[in-house]
Short mmCIF file of C-alpha atoms in Angstrom, two decimals:
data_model
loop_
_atom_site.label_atom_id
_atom_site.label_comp_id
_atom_site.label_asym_id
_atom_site.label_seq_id
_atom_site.Cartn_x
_atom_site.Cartn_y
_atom_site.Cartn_z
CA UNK K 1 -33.72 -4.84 18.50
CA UNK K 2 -32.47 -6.65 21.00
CA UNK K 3 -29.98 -5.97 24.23
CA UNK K 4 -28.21 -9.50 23.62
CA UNK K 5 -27.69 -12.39 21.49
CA UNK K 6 -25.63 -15.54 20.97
CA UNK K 7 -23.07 -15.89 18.16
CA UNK K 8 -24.71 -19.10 15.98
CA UNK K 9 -20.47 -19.47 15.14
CA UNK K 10 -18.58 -19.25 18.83
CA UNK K 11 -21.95 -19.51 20.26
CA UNK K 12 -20.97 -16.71 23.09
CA UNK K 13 -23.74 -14.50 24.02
CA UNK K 14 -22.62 -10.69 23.39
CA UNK K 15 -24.17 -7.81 23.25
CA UNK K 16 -25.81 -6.48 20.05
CA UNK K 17 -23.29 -4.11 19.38
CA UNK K 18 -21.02 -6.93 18.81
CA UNK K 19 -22.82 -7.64 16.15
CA UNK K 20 -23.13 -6.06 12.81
CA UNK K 21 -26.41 -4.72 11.26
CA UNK K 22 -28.62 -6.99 8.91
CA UNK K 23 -31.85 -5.56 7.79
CA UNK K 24 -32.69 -9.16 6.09
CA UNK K 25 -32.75 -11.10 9.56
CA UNK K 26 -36.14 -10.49 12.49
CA UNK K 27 -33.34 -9.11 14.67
CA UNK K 28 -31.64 -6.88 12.32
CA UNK K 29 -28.42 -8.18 13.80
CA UNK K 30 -26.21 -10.78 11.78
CA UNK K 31 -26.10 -13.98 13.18
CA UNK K 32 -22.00 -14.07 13.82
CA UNK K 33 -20.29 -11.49 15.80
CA UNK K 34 -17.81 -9.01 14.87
CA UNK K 35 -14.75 -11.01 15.55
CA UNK K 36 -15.98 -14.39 13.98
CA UNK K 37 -17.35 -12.11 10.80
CA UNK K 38 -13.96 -10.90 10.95
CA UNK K 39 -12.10 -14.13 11.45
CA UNK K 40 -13.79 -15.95 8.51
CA UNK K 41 -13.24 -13.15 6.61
CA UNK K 42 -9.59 -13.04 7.07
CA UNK K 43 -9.05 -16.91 6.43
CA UNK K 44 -11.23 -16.76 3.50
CA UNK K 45 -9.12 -13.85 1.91
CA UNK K 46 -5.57 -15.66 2.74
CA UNK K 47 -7.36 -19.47 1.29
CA UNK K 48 -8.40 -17.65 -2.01
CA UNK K 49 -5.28 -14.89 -2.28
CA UNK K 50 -3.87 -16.54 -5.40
CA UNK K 51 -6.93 -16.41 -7.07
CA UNK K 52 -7.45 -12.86 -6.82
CA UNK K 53 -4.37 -11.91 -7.51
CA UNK K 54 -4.74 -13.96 -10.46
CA UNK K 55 -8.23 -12.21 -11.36
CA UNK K 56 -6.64 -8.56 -10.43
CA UNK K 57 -3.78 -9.22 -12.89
CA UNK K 58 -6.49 -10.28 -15.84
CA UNK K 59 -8.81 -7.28 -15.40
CA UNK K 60 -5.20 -4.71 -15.34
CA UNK K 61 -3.99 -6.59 -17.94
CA UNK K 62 -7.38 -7.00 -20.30
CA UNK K 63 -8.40 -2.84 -19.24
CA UNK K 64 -4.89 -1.63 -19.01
CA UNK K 65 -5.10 0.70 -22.34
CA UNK K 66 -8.70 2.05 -21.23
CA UNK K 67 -7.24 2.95 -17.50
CA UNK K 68 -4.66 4.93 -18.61
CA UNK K 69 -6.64 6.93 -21.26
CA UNK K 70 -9.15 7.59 -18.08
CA UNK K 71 -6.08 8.40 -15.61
CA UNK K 72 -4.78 10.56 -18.52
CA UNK K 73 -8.05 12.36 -19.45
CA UNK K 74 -8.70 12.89 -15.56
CA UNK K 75 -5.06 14.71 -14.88
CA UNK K 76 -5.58 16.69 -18.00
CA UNK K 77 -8.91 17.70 -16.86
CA UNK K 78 -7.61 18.82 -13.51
CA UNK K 79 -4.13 19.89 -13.79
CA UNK K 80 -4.95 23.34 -12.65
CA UNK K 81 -6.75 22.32 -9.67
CA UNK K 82 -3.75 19.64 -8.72
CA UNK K 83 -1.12 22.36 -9.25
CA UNK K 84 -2.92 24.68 -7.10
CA UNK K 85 -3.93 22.47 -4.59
CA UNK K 86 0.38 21.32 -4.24
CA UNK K 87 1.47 24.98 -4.09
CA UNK K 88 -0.99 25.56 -1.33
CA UNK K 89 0.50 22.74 0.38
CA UNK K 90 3.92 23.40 -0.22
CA UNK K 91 3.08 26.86 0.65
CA UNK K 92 1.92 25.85 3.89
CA UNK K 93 3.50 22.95 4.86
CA UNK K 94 6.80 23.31 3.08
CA UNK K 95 7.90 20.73 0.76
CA UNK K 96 8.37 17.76 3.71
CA UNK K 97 9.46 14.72 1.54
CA UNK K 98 12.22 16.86 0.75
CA UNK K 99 12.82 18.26 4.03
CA UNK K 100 12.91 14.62 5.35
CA UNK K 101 15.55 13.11 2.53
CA UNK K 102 17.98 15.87 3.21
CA UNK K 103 17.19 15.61 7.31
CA UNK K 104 18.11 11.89 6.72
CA UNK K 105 20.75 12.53 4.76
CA UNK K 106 22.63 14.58 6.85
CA UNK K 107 21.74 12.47 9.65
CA UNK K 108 22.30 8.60 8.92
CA UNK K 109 23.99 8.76 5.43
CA UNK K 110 27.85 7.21 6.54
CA UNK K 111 28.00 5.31 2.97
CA UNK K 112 29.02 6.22 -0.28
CA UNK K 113 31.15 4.66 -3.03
CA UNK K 114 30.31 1.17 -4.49
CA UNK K 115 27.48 -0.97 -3.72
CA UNK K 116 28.17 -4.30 -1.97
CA UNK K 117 26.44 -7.84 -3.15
CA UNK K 118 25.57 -7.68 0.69
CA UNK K 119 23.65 -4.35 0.22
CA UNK K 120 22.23 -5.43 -3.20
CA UNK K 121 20.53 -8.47 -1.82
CA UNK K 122 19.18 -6.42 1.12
CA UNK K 123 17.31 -4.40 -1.45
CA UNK K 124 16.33 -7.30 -3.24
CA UNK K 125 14.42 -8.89 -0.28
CA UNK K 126 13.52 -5.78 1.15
CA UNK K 127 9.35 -4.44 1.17
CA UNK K 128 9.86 -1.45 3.33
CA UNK K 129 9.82 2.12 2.28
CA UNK K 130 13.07 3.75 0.36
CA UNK K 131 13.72 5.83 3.81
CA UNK K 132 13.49 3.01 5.35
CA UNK K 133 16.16 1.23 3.58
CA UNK K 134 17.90 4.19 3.13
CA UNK K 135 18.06 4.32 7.04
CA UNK K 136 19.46 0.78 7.37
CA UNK K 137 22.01 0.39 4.79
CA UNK K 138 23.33 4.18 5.69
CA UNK K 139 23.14 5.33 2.25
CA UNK K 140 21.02 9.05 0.77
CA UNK K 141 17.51 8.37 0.08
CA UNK K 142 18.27 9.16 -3.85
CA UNK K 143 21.07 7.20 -3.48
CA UNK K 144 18.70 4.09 -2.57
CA UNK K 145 16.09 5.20 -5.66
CA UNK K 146 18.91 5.18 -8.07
CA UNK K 147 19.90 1.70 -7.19
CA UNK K 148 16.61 0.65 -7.12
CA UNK K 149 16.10 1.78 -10.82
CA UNK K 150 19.62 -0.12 -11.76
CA UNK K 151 18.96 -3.57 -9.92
CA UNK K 152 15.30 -2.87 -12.08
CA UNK K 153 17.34 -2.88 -15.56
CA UNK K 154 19.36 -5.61 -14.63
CA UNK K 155 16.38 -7.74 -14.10
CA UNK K 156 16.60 -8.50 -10.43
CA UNK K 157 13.61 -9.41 -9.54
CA UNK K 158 12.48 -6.81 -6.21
CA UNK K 159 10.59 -8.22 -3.30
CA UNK K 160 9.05 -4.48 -3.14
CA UNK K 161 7.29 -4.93 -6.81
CA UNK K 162 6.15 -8.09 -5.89
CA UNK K 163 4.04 -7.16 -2.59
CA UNK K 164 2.91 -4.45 -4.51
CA UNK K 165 1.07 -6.68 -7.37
#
């Protein structure tokens, strides 16, 4: 293997640890470097996004009934271990999403009473994390859940569930 080589892409001459391993080519190095490797691969993943979305939604959709009887059969299966494996955690760690809600809470919450179009629309176009929002509009962490769940049944469509697809 050699010390050096030059990118056949950028055409810079880095060395070969820029470069990732091919056992196909003389050199065993791949002809781009790391970044244009990278680069490409990033552009071609934002050009064809829609398309495998598209494909990811098909394959849930056409194996959805088959997933959940695995993801069912699999927590059956290992219940025990899961429960055991939690109260060793919670034994050792102490339950911290908890701890963190009610830290928050008595921190930041300064809101309660009705909701405000204002805070509803922040929720709507928000993609952070429930603390997170929680945080910024002032309100508990459940508080934030719960009006998640009601925006949900109303039929608002959520910014979070869409990222999430």
């Amino acid at each position: 293997m050699t010390d050096t080589k030059r990118c056949t892409k950028c055409g810079e001459t880095k060395s070969a640890t820029g470069f990732h391993r091919s056992r196909s080519k003389r050199d065993g190095l791949y002809p781009w470097c790391k970044e244009c490797t990278r680069a490409y691969g990033r552009a071609y993943w934002e050009a064809h996004r829609e398309e495998r979305l598209a494909k990811k939604r098909a394959y849930y959709e056409a194996h959805r009934e088959e997933r959940n009887a695995y993801d069912r059969a699999y927590d059956e299966a290992h219940r025990e271990e899961k429960r055991a494996y939690d109260r060793e955690r919670k034994a050792l760690l102490g339950d911290l999403h908890r701890d963190r809600r009610q830290e928050i809470t008595r921190k930041y919450a300064t809101r309660s009473g009705r909701w405000s179009e204002a805070e509803d629309r922040y929720l709507a176009t928000s993609t952070d994390r429930v603390v997170d929002d929680a945080l910024a509009l002032g309100r508990t962490y459940q508080s934030v859940q719960y009006h998640l769940r009601l925006l949900r049944k109303r039929g608002v469509p959520l910014a979070r569930d869409m990222a999430t697809v």
